[in-house]
CSV table of C-alpha atoms in Angstrom, one decimal:
chain,number,residue,atom,x,y,z
A,357,MET,CA,-67.8,97.1,-93.3
A,358,LEU,CA,-68.3,94.4,-95.9
A,359,GLN,CA,-70.7,95.0,-98.8
A,360,VAL,CA,-73.9,92.9,-98.6
A,361,ASN,CA,-73.9,92.2,-102.4
A,362,TYR,CA,-70.4,90.7,-102.1
A,363,ILE,CA,-71.4,88.5,-99.1
A,364,ARG,CA,-74.4,87.2,-101.0
A,365,GLU,CA,-72.6,86.5,-104.2
A,366,ASN,CA,-69.4,85.1,-102.6
A,367,ARG,CA,-70.7,83.1,-99.6
A,368,GLU,CA,-68.0,80.3,-99.8
A,369,LYS,CA,-65.2,82.8,-100.3
A,370,VAL,CA,-66.3,84.9,-97.4
A,371,LEU,CA,-66.5,81.9,-95.1
A,372,GLU,CA,-63.1,80.7,-96.2
A,373,ARG,CA,-61.4,84.1,-95.6
A,374,LEU,CA,-63.1,84.4,-92.2
A,375,SER,CA,-61.7,81.1,-91.2
A,376,VAL,CA,-58.2,82.5,-91.9
A,377,ARG,CA,-59.1,85.0,-89.2
A,378,ASN,CA,-60.2,82.2,-86.9
A,379,PHE,CA,-63.6,84.1,-86.7
A,380,LYS,CA,-65.8,82.4,-84.1
A,381,GLN,CA,-69.3,83.3,-85.6
A,382,PRO,CA,-69.4,82.1,-89.2
A,383,GLU,CA,-73.2,81.6,-88.8
A,384,LEU,CA,-73.5,85.3,-89.1
A,385,VAL,CA,-72.9,85.1,-92.8
A,386,ASP,CA,-75.9,82.9,-93.5
A,387,GLU,CA,-78.0,85.0,-91.2
A,388,ILE,CA,-77.0,88.1,-93.1
A,389,ILE,CA,-77.9,86.5,-96.4
A,390,LYS,CA,-81.2,85.4,-95.0
A,391,ILE,CA,-82.1,88.9,-93.7
A,392,ASP,CA,-80.9,90.5,-96.9
A,393,GLU,CA,-83.2,88.2,-98.9
A,394,GLU,CA,-86.1,89.3,-96.7
A,395,ARG,CA,-85.1,92.9,-97.2
A,396,ARG,CA,-84.9,92.5,-101.0
A,397,GLN,CA,-88.3,90.8,-101.2
A,398,ALA,CA,-89.9,93.6,-99.1
A,399,GLN,CA,-88.2,96.2,-101.3
A,400,THR,CA,-89.5,94.6,-104.5
A,401,SER,CA,-93.0,94.3,-103.1
A,402,LEU,CA,-92.9,97.9,-101.8
A,403,ASP,CA,-91.7,99.2,-105.2
A,404,SER,CA,-94.5,97.3,-107.0
A,405,LEU,CA,-97.2,98.6,-104.7
A,406,SER,CA,-95.8,102.1,-104.8
A,407,ALA,CA,-95.9,102.0,-108.6
A,408,ILE,CA,-99.5,100.9,-108.4
A,409,ALA,CA,-100.3,103.7,-105.9
A,410,ASN,CA,-98.6,106.3,-108.2
A,411,SER,CA,-100.6,105.1,-111.2
A,412,SER,CA,-103.9,105.2,-109.2
A,413,ALA,CA,-103.1,108.7,-108.0
A,414,LYS,CA,-102.7,109.9,-111.6
A,415,GLN,CA,-105.9,108.2,-112.6
A,416,ILE,CA,-107.8,109.7,-109.7
A,417,GLY,CA,-106.5,113.1,-110.7
A,418,GLU,CA,-107.6,112.7,-114.3
A,419,LEU,CA,-111.1,111.5,-113.2
A,420,MET,CA,-111.5,114.5,-111.0
A,421,ARG,CA,-110.4,116.9,-113.7
A,422,ASN,CA,-112.9,115.3,-116.0
A,423,GLY,CA,-115.7,115.6,-113.5
A,424,LYS,CA,-116.0,111.9,-112.8
A,425,LYS,CA,-116.1,112.2,-109.0
A,426,GLU,CA,-118.0,109.0,-108.4
A,427,GLU,CA,-115.5,106.9,-110.3
A,428,ALA,CA,-112.6,108.8,-108.6
A,429,ASP,CA,-114.2,108.0,-105.2
A,430,ILE,CA,-114.5,104.3,-106.1
A,431,LEU,CA,-110.8,104.2,-107.1
A,432,LYS,CA,-109.8,106.0,-103.9
A,433,SER,CA,-111.5,103.4,-101.8
A,434,GLU,CA,-109.7,100.7,-103.7
A,435,THR,CA,-106.3,102.3,-102.9
A,436,THR,CA,-106.9,102.4,-99.1
A,437,ALA,CA,-106.0,98.8,-98.7
A,438,ASN,CA,-103.0,99.4,-100.9
A,439,LYS,CA,-101.8,102.2,-98.7
A,440,GLU,CA,-102.1,100.0,-95.6
A,441,GLN,CA,-100.0,97.3,-97.3
A,442,ILE,CA,-97.4,99.9,-98.2
A,443,LYS,CA,-97.2,101.1,-94.6
A,444,ASN,CA,-96.8,97.5,-93.4
A,445,LEU,CA,-94.1,96.7,-96.0
A,446,SER,CA,-92.3,99.9,-95.1
A,447,ASP,CA,-92.2,98.7,-91.5
A,448,VAL,CA,-90.9,95.3,-92.5
A,449,LEU,CA,-88.2,96.9,-94.7
A,450,ALA,CA,-87.1,99.2,-92.0
A,451,GLU,CA,-86.9,96.3,-89.5
A,452,ALA,CA,-84.9,94.1,-92.0
A,453,GLU,CA,-82.5,97.0,-92.7
A,454,ASP,CA,-81.9,97.5,-89.0
A,455,LYS,CA,-81.3,93.8,-88.4
A,456,LEU,CA,-79.0,93.7,-91.4
A,457,TYR,CA,-76.9,96.6,-90.1
A,458,HIS,CA,-76.5,95.2,-86.6
A,459,LEU,CA,-75.4,91.9,-88.1
A,460,ILE,CA,-73.0,93.1,-90.7
A,461,VAL,CA,-71.0,95.4,-88.4
A,462,GLN,CA,-70.1,92.3,-86.4
A,463,LEU,CA,-68.1,90.9,-89.4
A,464,PRO,CA,-64.5,91.9,-89.6
A,465,ASN,CA,-62.7,92.6,-92.8
A,466,LEU,CA,-61.8,89.7,-95.0
A,467,PRO,CA,-58.0,88.9,-95.0
A,468,HIS,CA,-56.2,89.3,-98.3
A,469,ASP,CA,-55.3,86.0,-100.0
A,470,SER,CA,-51.6,86.5,-99.0
A,471,VAL,CA,-52.5,86.7,-95.2
A,472,PRO,CA,-51.3,83.6,-93.3
A,473,ALA,CA,-53.9,81.7,-91.3
A,474,GLY,CA,-53.5,81.7,-87.6
A,475,ALA,CA,-54.9,82.7,-84.3
A,476,THR,CA,-52.0,84.0,-82.2
A,477,PRO,CA,-49.0,86.4,-82.6
A,478,GLU,CA,-46.7,83.3,-82.6
A,479,GLU,CA,-48.2,82.4,-86.0
A,480,ASN,CA,-47.2,85.7,-87.6
A,481,GLU,CA,-44.7,85.4,-90.5
A,482,VAL,CA,-41.3,87.1,-90.3
A,483,VAL,CA,-40.8,88.9,-93.6
A,484,LEU,CA,-37.4,90.3,-93.0
A,485,ILE,CA,-34.9,91.2,-90.3
A,486,HIS,CA,-32.6,94.2,-90.7
A,487,GLY,CA,-29.3,94.8,-88.9
A,488,GLU,CA,-27.8,93.2,-85.8
A,489,PRO,CA,-28.7,93.5,-82.1
A,490,ALA,CA,-26.8,96.3,-80.2
A,491,VAL,CA,-24.0,94.9,-78.1
A,492,LEU,CA,-24.3,96.4,-74.6
A,493,ALA,CA,-22.1,96.4,-71.6
A,494,GLU,CA,-22.8,93.9,-68.8
A,495,ASN,CA,-24.1,96.7,-66.6
A,496,ALA,CA,-26.7,97.8,-69.2
A,497,VAL,CA,-30.2,98.4,-67.8
A,498,PRO,CA,-33.7,98.8,-69.2
A,499,HIS,CA,-35.1,102.2,-70.1
A,500,TRP,CA,-37.2,102.7,-67.0
A,501,GLU,CA,-34.0,102.7,-65.0
A,502,LEU,CA,-32.3,105.0,-67.5
A,503,THR,CA,-35.1,107.5,-67.4
A,504,ALA,CA,-34.8,107.7,-63.6
A,505,LYS,CA,-31.0,107.9,-63.7
A,506,TYR,CA,-31.0,110.8,-66.1
A,507,ASP,CA,-34.2,112.4,-64.8
A,508,ILE,CA,-35.8,112.6,-68.3
A,509,ILE,CA,-39.2,110.8,-67.8
A,510,ASP,CA,-41.1,110.6,-64.5
A,511,PHE,CA,-43.7,107.8,-64.3
A,512,GLU,CA,-44.6,108.4,-60.7
A,513,LEU,CA,-45.3,112.1,-61.3
A,514,GLY,CA,-47.6,111.2,-64.2
A,515,THR,CA,-49.4,108.8,-61.9
A,516,LYS,CA,-49.9,111.5,-59.4
A,517,ILE,CA,-51.4,113.9,-62.0
A,518,ALA,CA,-53.5,111.5,-64.0
A,519,GLY,CA,-52.8,107.8,-63.3
A,520,ALA,CA,-50.6,105.0,-64.5
A,521,GLY,CA,-49.7,105.1,-68.1
A,522,PHE,CA,-49.4,109.0,-68.3
A,523,PRO,CA,-45.7,109.8,-68.0
A,524,VAL,CA,-44.2,113.3,-67.6
A,525,TYR,CA,-41.3,114.0,-70.0
A,526,LYS,CA,-38.7,116.3,-68.6
A,527,GLY,CA,-35.7,118.2,-69.9
A,528,LYS,CA,-33.8,116.3,-72.5
A,529,GLY,CA,-36.5,113.6,-72.5
A,530,ALA,CA,-39.1,116.2,-73.6
A,531,ARG,CA,-36.7,117.5,-76.2
A,532,LEU,CA,-36.1,114.0,-77.5
A,533,GLN,CA,-39.8,113.6,-77.9
A,534,ARG,CA,-40.1,116.8,-79.8
A,535,ALA,CA,-37.1,116.0,-82.0
A,536,LEU,CA,-38.6,112.7,-83.0
A,537,ILE,CA,-42.0,114.2,-83.8
A,538,ASN,CA,-40.3,116.9,-86.0
A,539,PHE,CA,-38.0,114.4,-87.6
A,540,PHE,CA,-40.9,112.1,-88.5
A,541,LEU,CA,-43.1,114.9,-89.8
A,542,ASP,CA,-40.3,116.4,-91.9
A,543,ARG,CA,-39.5,113.1,-93.5
A,544,ALA,CA,-43.2,112.5,-94.3
A,545,VAL,CA,-43.5,115.9,-96.0
A,546,GLU,CA,-40.3,115.2,-97.9
A,547,ALA,CA,-41.9,111.9,-99.1
A,548,GLY,CA,-44.9,113.8,-100.5
A,549,TYR,CA,-47.4,113.7,-97.6
A,550,ARG,CA,-49.4,116.8,-96.7
A,551,GLU,CA,-49.2,117.7,-93.1
A,552,MET,CA,-52.5,118.2,-91.2
A,553,GLN,CA,-53.5,119.3,-87.8
A,554,VAL,CA,-56.7,117.6,-86.7
A,555,PRO,CA,-59.1,117.5,-83.6
A,556,HIS,CA,-58.1,115.2,-80.8
A,557,LEU,CA,-61.7,114.3,-80.1
A,558,VAL,CA,-64.2,112.7,-82.6
A,559,ASN,CA,-67.9,112.0,-82.7
A,560,GLU,CA,-69.6,108.7,-83.1
A,561,ALA,CA,-69.9,109.0,-86.8
A,562,SER,CA,-66.1,109.4,-87.1
A,563,GLY,CA,-65.5,106.4,-84.8
A,564,PHE,CA,-67.8,104.3,-86.9
A,565,GLY,CA,-66.3,105.4,-90.2
A,566,THR,CA,-62.9,104.0,-89.4
A,567,GLY,CA,-64.1,101.0,-87.5
A,568,GLN,CA,-63.3,101.9,-83.9
A,569,LEU,CA,-67.0,101.9,-83.2
A,570,PRO,CA,-68.8,99.7,-82.3
A,571,ASP,CA,-65.8,97.3,-82.1
A,572,LYS,CA,-63.4,99.2,-79.7
A,573,GLU,CA,-65.6,101.5,-77.6
A,574,GLY,CA,-64.2,99.9,-74.4
A,575,GLN,CA,-60.7,100.9,-75.4
A,576,MET,CA,-61.6,104.6,-76.1
A,577,TYR,CA,-61.9,107.4,-73.5
A,578,HIS,CA,-65.4,108.8,-73.7
A,579,ALA,CA,-66.4,112.4,-72.9
A,580,GLY,CA,-70.0,111.5,-71.9
A,581,VAL,CA,-71.5,115.0,-71.6
A,582,ASP,CA,-70.6,115.8,-75.2
A,583,ASN,CA,-70.6,112.2,-76.5
A,584,LEU,CA,-67.1,112.6,-77.9
A,585,TYR,CA,-64.2,110.2,-78.0
A,586,LEU,CA,-60.5,110.9,-77.4
A,587,ILE,CA,-58.7,109.6,-80.5
A,588,PRO,CA,-56.8,106.3,-80.2
A,589,THR,CA,-54.8,107.4,-83.3
A,590,ALA,CA,-54.7,110.2,-85.9
A,591,GLU,CA,-56.0,107.7,-88.4
A,592,VAL,CA,-59.6,108.4,-87.2
A,593,PRO,CA,-59.8,112.2,-87.7
A,594,VAL,CA,-57.5,112.2,-90.8
A,595,THR,CA,-59.4,109.5,-92.6
A,596,ASN,CA,-62.8,111.1,-91.7
A,597,LEU,CA,-61.7,114.2,-93.5
A,598,TYR,CA,-63.1,112.3,-96.5
A,599,ARG,CA,-66.3,111.0,-95.1
A,600,ASP,CA,-69.2,111.5,-97.6
A,601,VAL,CA,-66.8,112.7,-100.2
A,602,ILE,CA,-66.6,111.8,-103.9
A,603,LEU,CA,-63.1,112.4,-105.2
A,604,LYS,CA,-62.0,112.7,-108.8
A,605,GLU,CA,-59.9,109.8,-110.0
A,606,GLU,CA,-57.1,112.2,-110.9
A,607,GLU,CA,-57.0,113.4,-107.2
A,608,LEU,CA,-55.8,109.9,-106.1
A,609,PRO,CA,-53.7,109.1,-104.3
A,610,VAL,CA,-54.5,111.3,-101.3
A,611,ARG,CA,-51.6,111.3,-98.9
A,612,ASN,CA,-51.8,113.0,-95.5
A,613,THR,CA,-49.7,112.9,-92.3
A,614,ALA,CA,-50.5,114.2,-88.8
A,615,TYR,CA,-48.9,114.3,-85.4
A,616,THR,CA,-51.3,113.8,-82.4
A,617,PRO,CA,-51.3,112.4,-78.9
A,618,CYS,CA,-53.2,109.1,-78.8
A,619,PHE,CA,-55.4,107.8,-75.9
A,620,ARG,CA,-56.1,104.2,-75.2
A,621,ARG,CA,-57.9,102.6,-72.3
A,622,GLU,CA,-56.0,99.3,-72.5
A,623,ALA,CA,-56.6,96.7,-69.9
A,624,GLY,CA,-54.1,96.9,-67.1
A,625,SER,CA,-51.5,94.1,-66.7
A,626,TYR,CA,-48.2,93.6,-64.9
A,627,GLY,CA,-44.7,92.6,-65.8
A,628,ALA,CA,-41.7,93.9,-67.8
A,629,HIS,CA,-43.6,93.6,-71.1
A,630,VAL,CA,-45.9,96.5,-70.1
A,631,ARG,CA,-43.4,98.4,-67.8
A,632,GLY,CA,-42.2,101.9,-68.4
A,633,LEU,CA,-42.8,103.1,-72.0
A,634,ASN,CA,-43.8,99.6,-73.2
A,635,ARG,CA,-47.5,100.3,-72.8
A,636,LEU,CA,-49.1,103.7,-72.1
A,637,HIS,CA,-52.6,105.2,-72.0
A,638,GLN,CA,-51.3,108.5,-73.6
A,639,PHE,CA,-48.6,108.6,-76.2
A,640,ASP,CA,-47.4,110.5,-79.2
A,641,LYS,CA,-47.5,109.3,-82.8
A,642,VAL,CA,-47.0,110.5,-86.3
A,643,GLU,CA,-49.5,108.8,-88.7
A,644,LEU,CA,-49.7,108.3,-92.4
A,645,VAL,CA,-53.0,108.0,-94.2
A,646,GLN,CA,-53.6,107.3,-97.9
A,647,VAL,CA,-56.7,107.1,-100.0
A,648,VAL,CA,-55.9,105.3,-103.3
A,649,HIS,CA,-57.3,103.6,-106.3
A,650,PRO,CA,-58.3,99.9,-105.6
A,651,GLU,CA,-55.8,98.7,-108.2
A,652,LYS,CA,-52.9,100.4,-106.5
A,653,SER,CA,-53.6,99.7,-102.8
A,654,TYR,CA,-51.3,96.7,-102.4
A,655,GLU,CA,-48.5,98.4,-104.2
A,656,VAL,CA,-49.0,101.4,-101.9
A,657,LEU,CA,-49.0,99.1,-98.8
A,658,GLU,CA,-45.5,97.8,-99.8
A,659,GLN,CA,-44.3,101.4,-100.4
A,660,MET,CA,-45.6,102.5,-96.9
A,661,SER,CA,-43.8,99.5,-95.3
A,662,SER,CA,-40.6,100.4,-97.1
A,663,TYR,CA,-40.9,104.0,-96.0
A,664,VAL,CA,-41.3,103.2,-92.3
A,665,GLN,CA,-38.3,101.0,-92.6
A,666,THR,CA,-36.2,103.9,-93.9
A,667,LEU,CA,-37.0,105.8,-90.7
A,668,LEU,CA,-35.9,102.8,-88.6
A,669,LYS,CA,-32.7,102.5,-90.6
A,670,GLU,CA,-31.9,106.2,-90.2
A,671,LEU,CA,-32.3,105.8,-86.4
A,672,GLY,CA,-29.9,103.0,-86.5
A,673,LEU,CA,-32.3,100.4,-85.0
A,674,HIS,CA,-32.3,96.7,-85.5
A,675,TYR,CA,-35.8,95.7,-86.6
A,676,ARG,CA,-37.9,93.1,-88.2
A,677,VAL,CA,-41.1,93.1,-90.3
A,678,LEU,CA,-44.0,90.7,-89.6
A,679,SER,CA,-46.9,89.8,-91.9
A,680,LEU,CA,-49.7,89.4,-89.3
A,681,CYS,CA,-51.7,86.2,-89.4
A,682,GLY,CA,-55.5,86.4,-89.8
A,683,GLY,CA,-56.2,86.0,-86.1
A,684,ASP,CA,-53.8,88.8,-85.0
A,685,MET,CA,-54.9,91.5,-87.4
A,686,GLY,CA,-57.1,94.4,-86.5
A,687,PHE,CA,-60.8,94.1,-87.0
A,688,THR,CA,-60.8,96.4,-90.1
A,689,SER,CA,-57.6,95.3,-91.8
A,690,ALA,CA,-57.3,93.2,-94.9
A,691,LYS,CA,-53.5,93.0,-94.5
A,692,THR,CA,-51.1,94.3,-91.9
A,693,TYR,CA,-47.3,94.6,-91.6
A,694,ASP,CA,-45.9,95.2,-88.1
A,695,MET,CA,-42.5,96.6,-87.6
A,696,GLU,CA,-40.7,95.7,-84.3
A,697,VAL,CA,-37.4,97.0,-83.0
A,698,TRP,CA,-35.1,94.9,-80.8
A,699,SER,CA,-34.6,96.1,-77.2
A,700,ALA,CA,-31.1,94.9,-76.3
A,701,ALA,CA,-31.6,95.6,-72.6
A,702,GLN,CA,-35.0,93.9,-72.4
A,703,GLN,CA,-34.0,91.1,-74.9
A,704,ARG,CA,-37.3,91.3,-76.7
A,705,TRP,CA,-39.0,92.8,-79.8
A,706,LEU,CA,-41.1,95.9,-79.4
A,707,GLU,CA,-43.8,96.8,-81.9
A,708,VAL,CA,-43.3,100.4,-83.1
A,709,SER,CA,-45.5,100.5,-86.3
A,710,SER,CA,-48.4,98.8,-88.0
A,711,VAL,CA,-49.1,99.5,-91.7
A,712,SER,CA,-52.5,98.3,-92.9
A,713,ASN,CA,-54.6,98.1,-96.1
A,714,PHE,CA,-58.3,98.3,-95.3
A,715,GLU,CA,-59.4,97.9,-98.9
A,716,THR,CA,-63.1,99.1,-99.0
A,717,TYR,CA,-63.9,98.3,-95.4
A,718,GLN,CA,-63.6,101.8,-94.1
A,719,SER,CA,-64.6,103.6,-97.3
A,720,ASN,CA,-67.9,101.7,-97.4
A,721,ARG,CA,-68.7,103.0,-93.9
A,722,LEU,CA,-67.4,106.5,-94.8
A,723,LYS,CA,-69.1,106.6,-98.2
A,724,LEU,CA,-65.7,107.6,-99.5
A,725,ARG,CA,-65.8,107.2,-103.3
A,726,PHE,CA,-64.1,108.4,-106.4
A,727,LYS,CA,-65.4,109.1,-109.9
A,728,GLY,CA,-63.5,107.8,-112.9
A,729,ALA,CA,-63.2,109.3,-116.4
A,730,THR,CA,-66.3,107.3,-117.5
A,731,GLY,CA,-68.4,108.9,-114.7
A,732,LYS,CA,-68.7,105.7,-112.8
A,733,THR,CA,-68.5,106.0,-109.0
A,734,GLN,CA,-66.8,103.4,-106.9
A,735,LEU,CA,-65.4,102.9,-103.4
A,736,ALA,CA,-61.7,103.9,-102.8
A,737,HIS,CA,-59.2,101.9,-100.8
A,738,THR,CA,-57.8,103.4,-97.5
A,739,LEU,CA,-54.5,102.6,-95.8
A,740,ASN,CA,-52.7,103.9,-92.8
A,741,GLY,CA,-49.5,103.4,-90.9
A,742,SER,CA,-47.6,104.6,-87.8
A,743,ALA,CA,-44.5,106.5,-88.8
A,744,LEU,CA,-43.8,106.3,-86.0
A,745,ALA,CA,-45.2,105.7,-82.5
A,746,LEU,CA,-42.8,107.3,-80.1
A,747,PRO,CA,-42.8,105.4,-76.7
A,748,ARG,CA,-41.1,102.2,-77.8
A,749,ILE,CA,-38.9,104.1,-80.2
A,750,VAL,CA,-37.7,106.2,-77.3
A,751,ALA,CA,-37.3,103.1,-75.2
A,752,SER,CA,-35.2,101.4,-77.9
A,753,ILE,CA,-33.0,104.5,-78.4
A,754,LEU,CA,-32.4,104.8,-74.7
A,755,GLU,CA,-31.6,101.1,-74.2
A,756,ASN,CA,-29.6,100.4,-77.4
A,757,ASN,CA,-27.5,103.6,-77.2
A,758,GLN,CA,-26.5,103.6,-73.5
A,759,THR,CA,-22.7,104.2,-73.1
A,760,ASP,CA,-20.3,105.1,-70.3
A,761,LYS,CA,-20.7,108.8,-71.5
A,762,GLY,CA,-24.5,108.7,-71.4
A,763,ILE,CA,-27.1,107.9,-74.0
A,764,LYS,CA,-25.9,108.7,-77.5
A,765,ILE,CA,-28.5,110.4,-79.7
A,766,PRO,CA,-28.8,109.0,-83.2
A,767,GLU,CA,-27.0,111.3,-85.7
A,768,VAL,CA,-30.1,112.2,-87.7
A,769,LEU,CA,-31.7,113.7,-84.5
A,770,VAL,CA,-28.9,115.8,-83.3
A,771,LYS,CA,-29.9,118.8,-85.4
A,772,TYR,CA,-33.4,118.5,-83.8
A,773,THR,CA,-32.3,117.9,-80.2
A,774,GLY,CA,-29.3,120.3,-80.1
A,775,PHE,CA,-27.3,117.8,-78.1
A,776,GLU,CA,-25.4,114.5,-78.8
A,777,TYR,CA,-25.8,112.8,-75.4
A,778,ILE,CA,-28.2,112.6,-72.6
A,779,ASP,CA,-25.9,112.7,-69.6
């Protein structure tokens, strides 16, 4: 979340950047400043009265030690009203802090100055386009027909077991999934990331730390008896490894990767854009998470974007990179690049990765800090990116590589799959 001091000292800047997001409640900023002023006044008065109370306590102690009980009793009676004021001010302070918290968590992160203004995906900026669309035969079909033809993914069986959006991968379909997971993990480790295995459920503190709560509780599966949430992405548990941690500056950057299934209660809709693998409630993903020095975070964001692109190139996929406009970015992000691959059979772009810089938005919630050589402690910057999310990668591989012999497996995956074609 945003830091109160920054909001108070940079009101106009905060309002200007929120307008880039097309944020609908700018009045929250002035309300936060107002409540913060009340909180600060209460804190100042409380500190003053507490100092007086401490001084009186010392005087009373000295009077009692010197046998001046009557004088001590008089001073005690004078401090009674002071104690009542302290209690009242403590209540005022607690109430102001509670109000401030509930207001500030409603503010999204401020977009970086390079983020384009806009409210819809149509206003995102195309940064680059790589490659050319696959040229398919006239009888080419979308992936949901290919998965049925080759019996590699069963959507109806998944619906029987759990519900829509929970497919069953079979035979070569399951092996392709495993091949992609291993390929992505191996490449990440080669690039210097440390592989982690993390829980697939998290508590409220973890959800709050990375910004899923209280913003996205409706999108998360909730295990009510234990008050745990199924993770929507490995970003949540991996970033929370560093909650309430103070790192040494020389430990930065921290670079971790993890494979997990991901669970999302996305609202149901109909049509080809959500058909088959295009939108699922459970899917597999390899995630990258970095904790970095604030001065390096935008350099790292570009590096992470380039890294994801190398994976898409190795898979032989036609892709584009978008710089998301303010209104299309996630609640916690300061800047996001989306990578989309071209589905030649569906004739549309499919998002397969988001790479985001959160600056201090997550680390402020997490209390994730680092200490420099001078001993000064400050908030770190956090970043994450999908490298990659599998469903639409699988969809694109199936659709773009369909031939008369079957579906040709990208060359870099053959050593993982053990076969060159799905036939």
